[in-house]
Amino acid sequence: MAALFFGEMRYDPRDPGNEDNDRFVLSKGHAAPILYAAWAEAGIIPRDAQLTLRRLDSDLEGHPTPRLPWVDVATGSLGQGLCAAVGIALNARRIASEYRTYVLMGDGETAEGSVWEAAAVAAHARLDSMCGIVDVNALGQSQPTQWQHDMQAHATRWSAFGWHALVIDGHDLPAVLDALDQARRTKGRPTVILARTLKGKGISFMEGKGGWHGKAVKKGAELEQALGELQAQFVPEDEPLPKPAAPARRSRPAPKPANLEAPAYTLGDSVATREAYGSAIARLGAADDRVVALDADVKNSTFSDKFEQQHPDRFYETFIAEQVMIGAAMGLAARGAIPFPSTFAAFLTRAYDFIRMAAISNVNIKMAGSHAGVSIGEDGPSQMALEDLAMMRAQPNIAVLYPSDAVSTDRLVEKMAYHPGPAYMRTSRPKTPVIYGPDETFEIGGLKILRQSGSDVATIIGAGITLFEALKAHDELKAQGLSVRVVDLYSLQPIDAASLIRCAQDTNGRLITVEDHYPAGGIGDAVASAVAGHGFTVTRLAVAEIPRSGTPDQLVDHYGISARHIVVAVQGQ
Amino acid sequence: MAALFFGEMRYDPRDPGNEDNDRFVLSKGHAAPILYAAWAEAGIIPRDAQLTLRRLDSDLEGHPTPRLPWVDVATGSLGQGLCAAVGIALNARRIASEYRTYVLMGDGETAEGSVWEAAAVAAHARLDSMCGIVDVNALGQSQPTQWQHDMQAHATRWSAFGWHALVIDGHDLPAVLDALDQARRTKGRPTVILARTLKGKGISFMEGKGGWHGKAVKKGAELEQALGELQAQFVPEDEPLPKPAAPARRSRPAPKPANLEAPAYTLGDSVATREAYGSAIARLGAADDRVVALDADVKNSTFSDKFEQQHPDRFYETFIAEQVMIGAAMGLAARGAIPFPSTFAAFLTRAYDFIRMAAISNVNIKMAGSHAGVSIGEDGPSQMALEDLAMMRAQPNIAVLYPSDAVSTDRLVEKMAYHPGPAYMRTSRPKTPVIYGPDETFEIGGLKILRQSGSDVATIIGAGITLFEALKAHDELKAQGLSVRVVDLYSLQPIDAASLIRCAQDTNGRLITVEDHYPAGGIGDAVASAVAGHGFTVTRLAVAEIPRSGTPDQLVDHYGISARHIVVAVQGQ
């Protein structure tokens, strides 16, 4: 930390907003106190602020979060820092900056697969502006780490993944500085510094011993001894710490949101929302160069390849590795890009811990998941997202969108791009008819009432493919002389509670939700929660069991979310 | 597949239940048709069954699932097969079987970090009964794979992770058989066979070409040509395929569920549920040797180290790698063990895709997550599980338990062990008083009414630490002359809807839920969904925003889930 903050890194302690500052990610977030101490020495925070550590009224939390302007992404879930750093380093290329990205990891966390996803992507992208440092102290929380102090075993793995690996004694300051220097001079591949250390170095009763993870020294004799031993090793401070070299503040054109023309869809066209998503991000990317896209080898299914074709320099391929896709998107977002990572919605579950940390970080990532629900058909349950709405809604600050047609998809892609904070869009595999005119407007937190009359007996609420089942049910019921209201609930979070309550009041207090999703946490729960306290009846149609392979139409009917089931629900109440 | 099913593997095609059959995991689940074809040749399924592929009325789904008795775990989410295989191979040790475990992966999926988590754990455990085969066809779904046909790059990575790596031509049958033979003879470490292949080998317009992923050959001329070219290469079948060698059926004692004595807790003792969990699995492990435990380097926090101390041979350490922890548990469960993987509940999000596939597989895994909610205090949001209930409830077949005291924890650990299918238990960090006597019984799908009177004005529903806030609120309200009912909702899924409805009917239709969890998908939604259609009012107290560091008591109050807030909610209605 001393070598990085007072020898190696170029940054202006008075100007966290300088885009060309070198970046530091404390992947081993539990070491937060050393980060805050470095800042205190650098004059970023007052020294006595450190005494507020972990207090409710302090931003110096137990693990660093972006409440602090020098923190790009929250850490504390191990193995994520290197993934974020990939995105931060990719961003340097995007804005043509020379900044370098440093990541401090523990050796224990290199057991996380996400570290190796990031290692592979960084090597493939030749991210030589990245420097990883592994604090190889050989101690995990509960036991020695897997590879302990076998430095060769560490080096072999990193080299095998295409990194320049250096092994040093982490307590030898000149060796650390030299390694950082070598890393800076290494071109064409990232460097990792494997620093052999002893935990509790210099304190006789701690050094190299287990049982001290997250444990404070006892006040009294134990603390006295520890401080005494450390102080005896201090070289008297004759000179002040060197000041870091600050990069000049470069002026760059102020980014401005795109204002897209209406999309060229015609009512009744048949377009899958996943395809409209691909077209929308490509259009947006042409108008705003902060917009970037990331893929995990399904770009021809999510249609993010439309973006790649138009903007290959802002398209990042992580291959089949969803954790680094989301982690890199977090890093890109933290540095000013507007990243759209996408894959099958089912496979976003692979990155849920990253999504959780993106929510904690409140970064501007714009996720999209395709192939929602049983309507994908024959590929079977492993490819069907049936829990993605629950997973995303569980994070209170993620905007959750679920458009049904191409026009709403296009307009909501634009809205989500400029929505502050994380957002998610669910898209569908089957083609669906365009139901909105090109000038229709959509808001995050809105809904559309598609059918209504003065004599509606119930409100049917759908989104995605079930909206069309609702429209079919409406027509069938109308033929029987029953009127129902039909709502397109394209925004699940935030949700337009007032309009839903009004619909319920207008339709005998009867709401029927229908969704291509498991029952818990999806449209039904979102609606029930929004209208709670009014005594309305919310009837939920959802996929109530683990589904199987079949044709889309068969499955939609078999699992009880087709027009036929909606009709029965309306009649049966 | 020919070499494995008709040369290498020992199995009895007529007896899938033989515990000593060699195991095969098709990690690249999209290649399901070749698996079904091998079975047809082996006489496991009729040949014409293959024509039912992906039909709603067929178990031959788009990706293999355990609806089929020869499939241990569902595949189709890439990178999971090797993790499951680790568990399957560990199980061979547990039952002292000689069976071997084979896993067929694609080269594209080796970009998934989970593959490297499994690789590290398998090498560390010296699982020489495992043999990985990577079909290096160099083509992903949308583009060439990251390492393509650089066989040396593949071999270097596996060797670096401690595997015996063999590079062969995957189209050379004698070479494949020889490699399998070498793998069988290799002791002390697992072997991976890196088989260089060409996708579509032997069909001129397909061989080595992209664009054929998941795409059928067109009927007519294209199909005719493909079949013609393949048939021209067939050696006429003079001899029938060799029959696989079948292992003898060994008789083992029939497993039987433990029937534990009541735990030795005394009313009023102060015990964290996480500690009671550790004691419970250790007790259970002593009574039933199918019970095993897995940890990701937090065993001293989850208290699974109590199990390790008593049963070190059935305790598996994956280090900081949650995906392989859950994946290996799936493999163990599929082969008859009763695995209890546990970590901080927040870090189970890391393995959500595995949990999703465990639900699809309907395997007997018994997950536990500790350190639920803001009540962990100072460590901050990265360590707080606030979405785990939503994540688990979203899977319709996962039993979700949330005990509040040591006795209920102990009894529910036993219940979950013998509950068919996946189950999850949420435990808490703070100590809580023992409120149940040692002979109290608990059921999955039950609840307990702790306070009631004939004049209750509302029902307060809590679990975990909020149950004690509810009890405090009860006493404060009583002092004000207001009676409330208090429910311990220790089982969220399944949920005792009938009792909840009765409580609501008895208490003016007023239900107040309080939970150390985000609002969506937790206790509030579970209750609202269970009582839907009766016109009751469900008031939800939950953690409505991303929290921060602070003391447990401060945070519980600050985020609106303390007794004080419950009192206000009761008074305010």
CSV table of C-alpha atoms in Angstrom, one decimal, chain A residues 247-519:
chain,number,residue,atom,x,y,z
A,247,PRO,CA,-1.9,13.5,-13.9
A,248,ALA,CA,-2.9,16.8,-15.6
A,249,ARG,CA,-6.7,17.2,-15.9
A,250,ARG,CA,-7.5,16.7,-19.5
A,251,SER,CA,-10.6,18.3,-20.9
A,252,ARG,CA,-12.9,16.0,-22.7
A,253,PRO,CA,-16.2,16.9,-24.3
A,254,ALA,CA,-19.0,16.7,-21.8
A,255,PRO,CA,-21.1,13.6,-22.5
A,256,LYS,CA,-24.7,14.2,-23.3
A,257,PRO,CA,-27.6,11.7,-23.5
A,258,ALA,CA,-28.6,10.7,-27.0
A,259,ASN,CA,-32.1,11.7,-28.1
A,260,LEU,CA,-33.0,9.0,-30.5
A,261,GLU,CA,-35.5,9.3,-33.3
A,262,ALA,CA,-38.5,7.0,-33.1
A,263,PRO,CA,-37.7,3.5,-34.3
A,264,ALA,CA,-38.9,2.4,-37.7
A,265,TYR,CA,-41.3,-0.4,-36.6
A,266,THR,CA,-44.8,-0.7,-38.1
A,267,LEU,CA,-47.9,-1.8,-36.1
A,268,GLY,CA,-48.4,-5.5,-36.7
A,269,ASP,CA,-44.8,-6.2,-37.6
A,270,SER,CA,-43.5,-9.4,-36.0
A,271,VAL,CA,-40.3,-8.8,-34.0
A,272,ALA,CA,-38.8,-10.6,-31.0
A,273,THR,CA,-38.1,-8.2,-28.2
A,274,ARG,CA,-34.6,-9.6,-28.0
A,275,GLU,CA,-34.0,-8.6,-31.6
A,276,ALA,CA,-35.4,-5.1,-30.9
A,277,TYR,CA,-33.1,-4.9,-27.9
A,278,GLY,CA,-30.1,-5.6,-30.2
A,279,SER,CA,-31.2,-2.9,-32.7
A,280,ALA,CA,-31.8,-0.4,-29.9
A,281,ILE,CA,-28.4,-0.7,-28.3
A,282,ALA,CA,-26.8,-0.4,-31.7
A,283,ARG,CA,-28.8,2.8,-32.4
A,284,LEU,CA,-28.0,4.2,-29.0
A,285,GLY,CA,-24.3,3.3,-29.4
A,286,ALA,CA,-24.2,5.4,-32.6
A,287,ALA,CA,-25.6,8.4,-30.7
A,288,ASP,CA,-23.6,8.2,-27.5
A,289,ASP,CA,-20.1,6.8,-27.3
A,290,ARG,CA,-20.3,6.0,-23.7
A,291,VAL,CA,-22.6,3.2,-24.6
A,292,VAL,CA,-20.7,-0.2,-24.7
A,293,ALA,CA,-21.9,-3.8,-24.9
A,294,LEU,CA,-20.6,-7.0,-23.3
A,295,ASP,CA,-21.4,-10.6,-24.3
A,296,ALA,CA,-20.7,-14.1,-23.0
A,297,ASP,CA,-20.8,-16.0,-26.4
A,298,VAL,CA,-24.5,-15.7,-27.1
A,299,LYS,CA,-24.5,-12.5,-29.1
A,300,ASN,CA,-26.2,-14.2,-32.0
A,301,SER,CA,-29.1,-15.2,-29.7
A,302,THR,CA,-29.4,-12.0,-27.7
A,303,PHE,CA,-28.8,-9.9,-30.8
A,304,SER,CA,-26.1,-7.9,-29.2
A,305,ASP,CA,-24.1,-8.8,-32.3
A,306,LYS,CA,-26.0,-5.9,-33.9
A,307,PHE,CA,-24.0,-3.6,-31.6
A,308,GLU,CA,-20.8,-5.4,-32.4
A,309,GLN,CA,-21.2,-5.0,-36.1
A,310,GLN,CA,-21.6,-1.2,-35.8
A,311,HIS,CA,-19.3,-0.5,-32.8
A,312,PRO,CA,-16.7,-3.3,-32.7
A,313,ASP,CA,-14.3,-1.1,-30.6
A,314,ARG,CA,-16.9,-0.8,-27.8
A,315,PHE,CA,-18.0,-4.4,-27.8
A,316,TYR,CA,-16.3,-6.7,-25.3
A,317,GLU,CA,-16.5,-10.5,-25.5
A,318,THR,CA,-15.9,-12.4,-22.3
A,319,PHE,CA,-16.6,-15.8,-23.9
A,320,ILE,CA,-18.7,-18.2,-21.7
A,321,ALA,CA,-18.0,-16.3,-18.4
A,322,GLU,CA,-20.9,-14.4,-17.0
A,323,GLN,CA,-19.2,-13.3,-13.8
A,324,VAL,CA,-16.5,-11.3,-15.5
A,325,MET,CA,-19.0,-10.0,-18.0
A,326,ILE,CA,-21.0,-8.4,-15.2
A,327,GLY,CA,-17.9,-7.5,-13.1
A,328,ALA,CA,-16.3,-5.8,-16.1
A,329,ALA,CA,-19.5,-4.0,-16.8
A,330,MET,CA,-19.5,-2.7,-13.2
A,331,GLY,CA,-15.9,-1.4,-13.7
A,332,LEU,CA,-16.8,0.3,-17.0
A,333,ALA,CA,-19.9,1.9,-15.4
A,334,ALA,CA,-17.9,3.1,-12.4
A,335,ARG,CA,-15.6,5.0,-14.9
A,336,GLY,CA,-18.3,6.7,-16.9
A,337,ALA,CA,-19.3,4.2,-19.6
A,338,ILE,CA,-22.9,3.0,-20.0
A,339,PRO,CA,-22.5,-0.8,-20.3
A,340,PHE,CA,-25.1,-3.2,-21.6
A,341,PRO,CA,-24.0,-6.7,-20.7
A,342,SER,CA,-26.4,-9.3,-22.0
A,343,THR,CA,-26.9,-13.1,-22.1
A,344,PHE,CA,-29.7,-15.6,-21.6
A,345,ALA,CA,-31.6,-14.4,-18.6
A,346,ALA,CA,-31.1,-17.9,-17.1
A,347,PHE,CA,-27.4,-17.4,-17.1
A,348,LEU,CA,-27.5,-14.1,-15.3
A,349,THR,CA,-28.1,-16.3,-12.3
A,350,ARG,CA,-24.4,-17.2,-12.7
A,351,ALA,CA,-23.5,-13.7,-11.8
A,352,TYR,CA,-26.0,-13.0,-9.0
A,353,ASP,CA,-23.4,-12.2,-6.5
A,354,PHE,CA,-21.9,-9.6,-8.9
A,355,ILE,CA,-25.4,-8.2,-9.5
A,356,ARG,CA,-25.8,-8.0,-5.7
A,357,MET,CA,-22.6,-6.1,-5.4
A,358,ALA,CA,-23.6,-3.9,-8.4
A,359,ALA,CA,-26.7,-2.9,-6.4
A,360,ILE,CA,-24.6,-2.2,-3.3
A,361,SER,CA,-22.3,-0.1,-5.6
A,362,ASN,CA,-25.3,1.5,-7.2
A,363,VAL,CA,-23.4,1.6,-10.5
A,364,ASN,CA,-24.9,2.3,-13.9
A,365,ILE,CA,-25.0,-1.1,-15.4
A,366,LYS,CA,-27.8,-2.0,-17.8
A,367,MET,CA,-28.3,-5.7,-17.9
A,368,ALA,CA,-30.4,-7.6,-20.4
A,369,GLY,CA,-31.5,-11.2,-20.2
A,370,SER,CA,-33.1,-13.0,-23.2
A,371,HIS,CA,-34.9,-16.3,-23.5
A,372,ALA,CA,-37.3,-15.7,-20.7
A,373,GLY,CA,-39.5,-18.5,-19.5
A,374,VAL,CA,-41.1,-21.6,-20.9
A,375,SER,CA,-41.9,-19.8,-24.2
A,376,ILE,CA,-38.4,-20.7,-25.3
A,377,GLY,CA,-39.7,-24.2,-25.9
A,378,GLU,CA,-37.7,-27.3,-26.7
A,379,ASP,CA,-34.3,-26.5,-25.1
A,380,GLY,CA,-35.8,-27.2,-21.7
A,381,PRO,CA,-35.6,-25.8,-18.2
A,382,SER,CA,-31.8,-25.3,-18.1
A,383,GLN,CA,-32.2,-22.5,-20.7
A,384,MET,CA,-35.4,-21.0,-19.3
A,385,ALA,CA,-35.2,-18.0,-17.0
A,386,LEU,CA,-38.0,-18.4,-14.5
A,387,GLU,CA,-36.5,-16.6,-11.5
A,388,ASP,CA,-34.8,-13.6,-13.1
A,389,LEU,CA,-37.6,-11.2,-12.1
A,390,ALA,CA,-37.5,-12.4,-8.5
A,391,MET,CA,-33.7,-12.2,-8.5
A,392,MET,CA,-33.6,-8.7,-9.9
A,393,ARG,CA,-36.5,-7.3,-7.9
A,394,ALA,CA,-35.0,-8.5,-4.7
A,395,GLN,CA,-32.4,-5.8,-5.1
A,396,PRO,CA,-34.3,-2.7,-4.1
A,397,ASN,CA,-32.5,-0.3,-6.4
A,398,ILE,CA,-32.5,-2.2,-9.7
A,399,ALA,CA,-35.0,-1.0,-12.2
A,400,VAL,CA,-36.8,-4.0,-13.7
A,401,LEU,CA,-38.3,-3.7,-17.2
A,402,TYR,CA,-40.1,-6.3,-19.2
A,403,PRO,CA,-41.3,-5.0,-22.6
A,404,SER,CA,-43.7,-6.9,-24.9
A,405,ASP,CA,-43.1,-5.4,-28.3
A,406,ALA,CA,-40.3,-3.9,-30.3
A,407,VAL,CA,-41.3,-0.2,-29.9
A,408,SER,CA,-41.5,-0.4,-26.1
A,409,THR,CA,-38.2,-2.3,-26.0
A,410,ASP,CA,-36.5,0.3,-28.1
A,411,ARG,CA,-37.8,3.3,-26.0
A,412,LEU,CA,-37.1,1.5,-22.7
A,413,VAL,CA,-33.5,0.7,-23.8
A,414,GLU,CA,-33.0,4.5,-24.2
A,415,LYS,CA,-34.7,5.2,-20.8
A,416,MET,CA,-32.7,2.6,-19.0
A,417,ALA,CA,-29.4,3.9,-20.4
A,418,TYR,CA,-30.0,7.3,-18.7
A,419,HIS,CA,-31.7,6.0,-15.6
A,420,PRO,CA,-29.3,6.5,-12.7
A,421,GLY,CA,-28.2,3.2,-11.2
A,422,PRO,CA,-28.5,-0.4,-12.2
A,423,ALA,CA,-31.3,-1.6,-14.5
A,424,TYR,CA,-32.4,-4.9,-16.0
A,425,MET,CA,-34.5,-5.7,-19.1
A,426,ARG,CA,-36.0,-9.0,-19.7
A,427,THR,CA,-36.5,-10.0,-23.3
A,428,SER,CA,-38.3,-12.9,-25.0
A,429,ARG,CA,-37.4,-15.4,-27.6
A,430,PRO,CA,-40.5,-15.7,-29.7
A,431,LYS,CA,-41.5,-13.0,-32.2
A,432,THR,CA,-44.4,-10.8,-31.0
A,433,PRO,CA,-46.5,-8.3,-32.9
A,434,VAL,CA,-45.7,-4.6,-32.7
A,435,ILE,CA,-48.5,-3.0,-30.8
A,436,TYR,CA,-47.3,0.5,-30.2
A,437,GLY,CA,-47.0,3.3,-32.7
A,438,PRO,CA,-43.5,4.8,-33.2
A,439,ASP,CA,-44.3,7.9,-31.1
A,440,GLU,CA,-45.6,6.2,-28.1
A,441,THR,CA,-43.7,7.1,-24.9
A,442,PHE,CA,-42.7,4.9,-22.0
A,443,GLU,CA,-41.4,5.7,-18.5
A,444,ILE,CA,-39.5,3.7,-16.0
A,445,GLY,CA,-42.2,3.1,-13.4
A,446,GLY,CA,-45.1,3.3,-15.9
A,447,LEU,CA,-47.6,0.9,-17.4
A,448,LYS,CA,-50.0,1.0,-20.4
A,449,ILE,CA,-53.7,0.2,-20.3
A,450,LEU,CA,-54.4,-1.5,-23.6
A,451,ARG,CA,-58.1,-2.4,-23.3
A,452,GLN,CA,-60.7,-0.9,-21.1
A,453,SER,CA,-64.4,-0.2,-20.9
A,454,GLY,CA,-66.9,1.1,-18.4
A,455,SER,CA,-68.0,-2.4,-17.5
A,456,ASP,CA,-64.7,-4.3,-17.0
A,457,VAL,CA,-65.1,-7.2,-14.5
A,458,ALA,CA,-61.5,-7.7,-13.9
A,459,THR,CA,-58.0,-6.4,-14.8
A,460,ILE,CA,-55.6,-8.8,-16.5
A,461,ILE,CA,-51.9,-7.8,-16.0
A,462,GLY,CA,-49.2,-9.3,-18.2
A,463,ALA,CA,-45.9,-8.5,-19.8
A,464,GLY,CA,-43.8,-10.1,-22.4
A,465,ILE,CA,-45.5,-13.0,-24.2
A,466,THR,CA,-48.3,-13.2,-21.6
A,467,LEU,CA,-49.5,-9.8,-22.6
A,468,PHE,CA,-50.6,-11.3,-25.9
A,469,GLU,CA,-52.3,-14.2,-24.1
A,470,ALA,CA,-54.1,-11.5,-22.1
A,471,LEU,CA,-55.2,-9.8,-25.3
A,472,LYS,CA,-56.4,-13.1,-26.7
A,473,ALA,CA,-58.3,-13.8,-23.5
A,474,HIS,CA,-59.9,-10.3,-23.7
A,475,ASP,CA,-61.2,-11.1,-27.2
A,476,GLU,CA,-62.5,-14.5,-26.2
A,477,LEU,CA,-64.3,-13.0,-23.2
A,478,LYS,CA,-65.7,-10.2,-25.2
A,479,ALA,CA,-67.2,-12.7,-27.5
A,480,GLN,CA,-68.9,-14.1,-24.4
A,481,GLY,CA,-70.1,-10.7,-23.4
A,482,LEU,CA,-67.5,-10.1,-20.6
A,483,SER,CA,-65.3,-7.1,-20.6
A,484,VAL,CA,-61.9,-7.1,-19.0
A,485,ARG,CA,-59.2,-4.5,-18.7
A,486,VAL,CA,-55.7,-5.4,-20.0
A,487,VAL,CA,-52.5,-3.8,-18.6
A,488,ASP,CA,-49.0,-4.0,-20.1
A,489,LEU,CA,-46.9,-3.9,-16.9
A,490,TYR,CA,-43.6,-3.2,-18.7
A,491,SER,CA,-42.0,-1.7,-15.5
A,492,LEU,CA,-42.0,-4.0,-12.5
A,493,GLN,CA,-39.7,-1.9,-10.4
A,494,PRO,CA,-40.5,0.9,-9.8
A,495,ILE,CA,-44.1,0.0,-10.4
A,496,ASP,CA,-47.1,2.3,-11.0
A,497,ALA,CA,-49.0,1.4,-7.9
A,498,ALA,CA,-51.5,4.3,-8.3
A,499,SER,CA,-52.6,3.1,-11.7
A,500,LEU,CA,-52.9,-0.5,-10.6
A,501,ILE,CA,-55.0,0.6,-7.6
A,502,ARG,CA,-57.2,2.6,-9.9
A,503,CYS,CA,-57.6,-0.3,-12.3
A,504,ALA,CA,-58.6,-2.6,-9.4
A,505,GLN,CA,-61.1,0.0,-8.1
A,506,ASP,CA,-62.6,0.2,-11.6
A,507,THR,CA,-62.8,-3.6,-12.0
A,508,ASN,CA,-64.5,-4.9,-8.9
A,509,GLY,CA,-61.2,-5.1,-7.0
A,510,ARG,CA,-60.1,-8.1,-9.2
A,511,LEU,CA,-56.6,-8.3,-10.6
A,512,ILE,CA,-55.3,-11.3,-12.5
A,513,THR,CA,-51.6,-11.5,-13.1
A,514,VAL,CA,-50.1,-13.8,-15.7
A,515,GLU,CA,-46.4,-14.4,-16.2
A,516,ASP,CA,-43.9,-16.7,-17.8
A,517,HIS,CA,-42.0,-17.0,-14.5
A,518,TYR,CA,-42.2,-19.0,-11.3
A,519,PRO,CA,-44.8,-17.7,-8.8
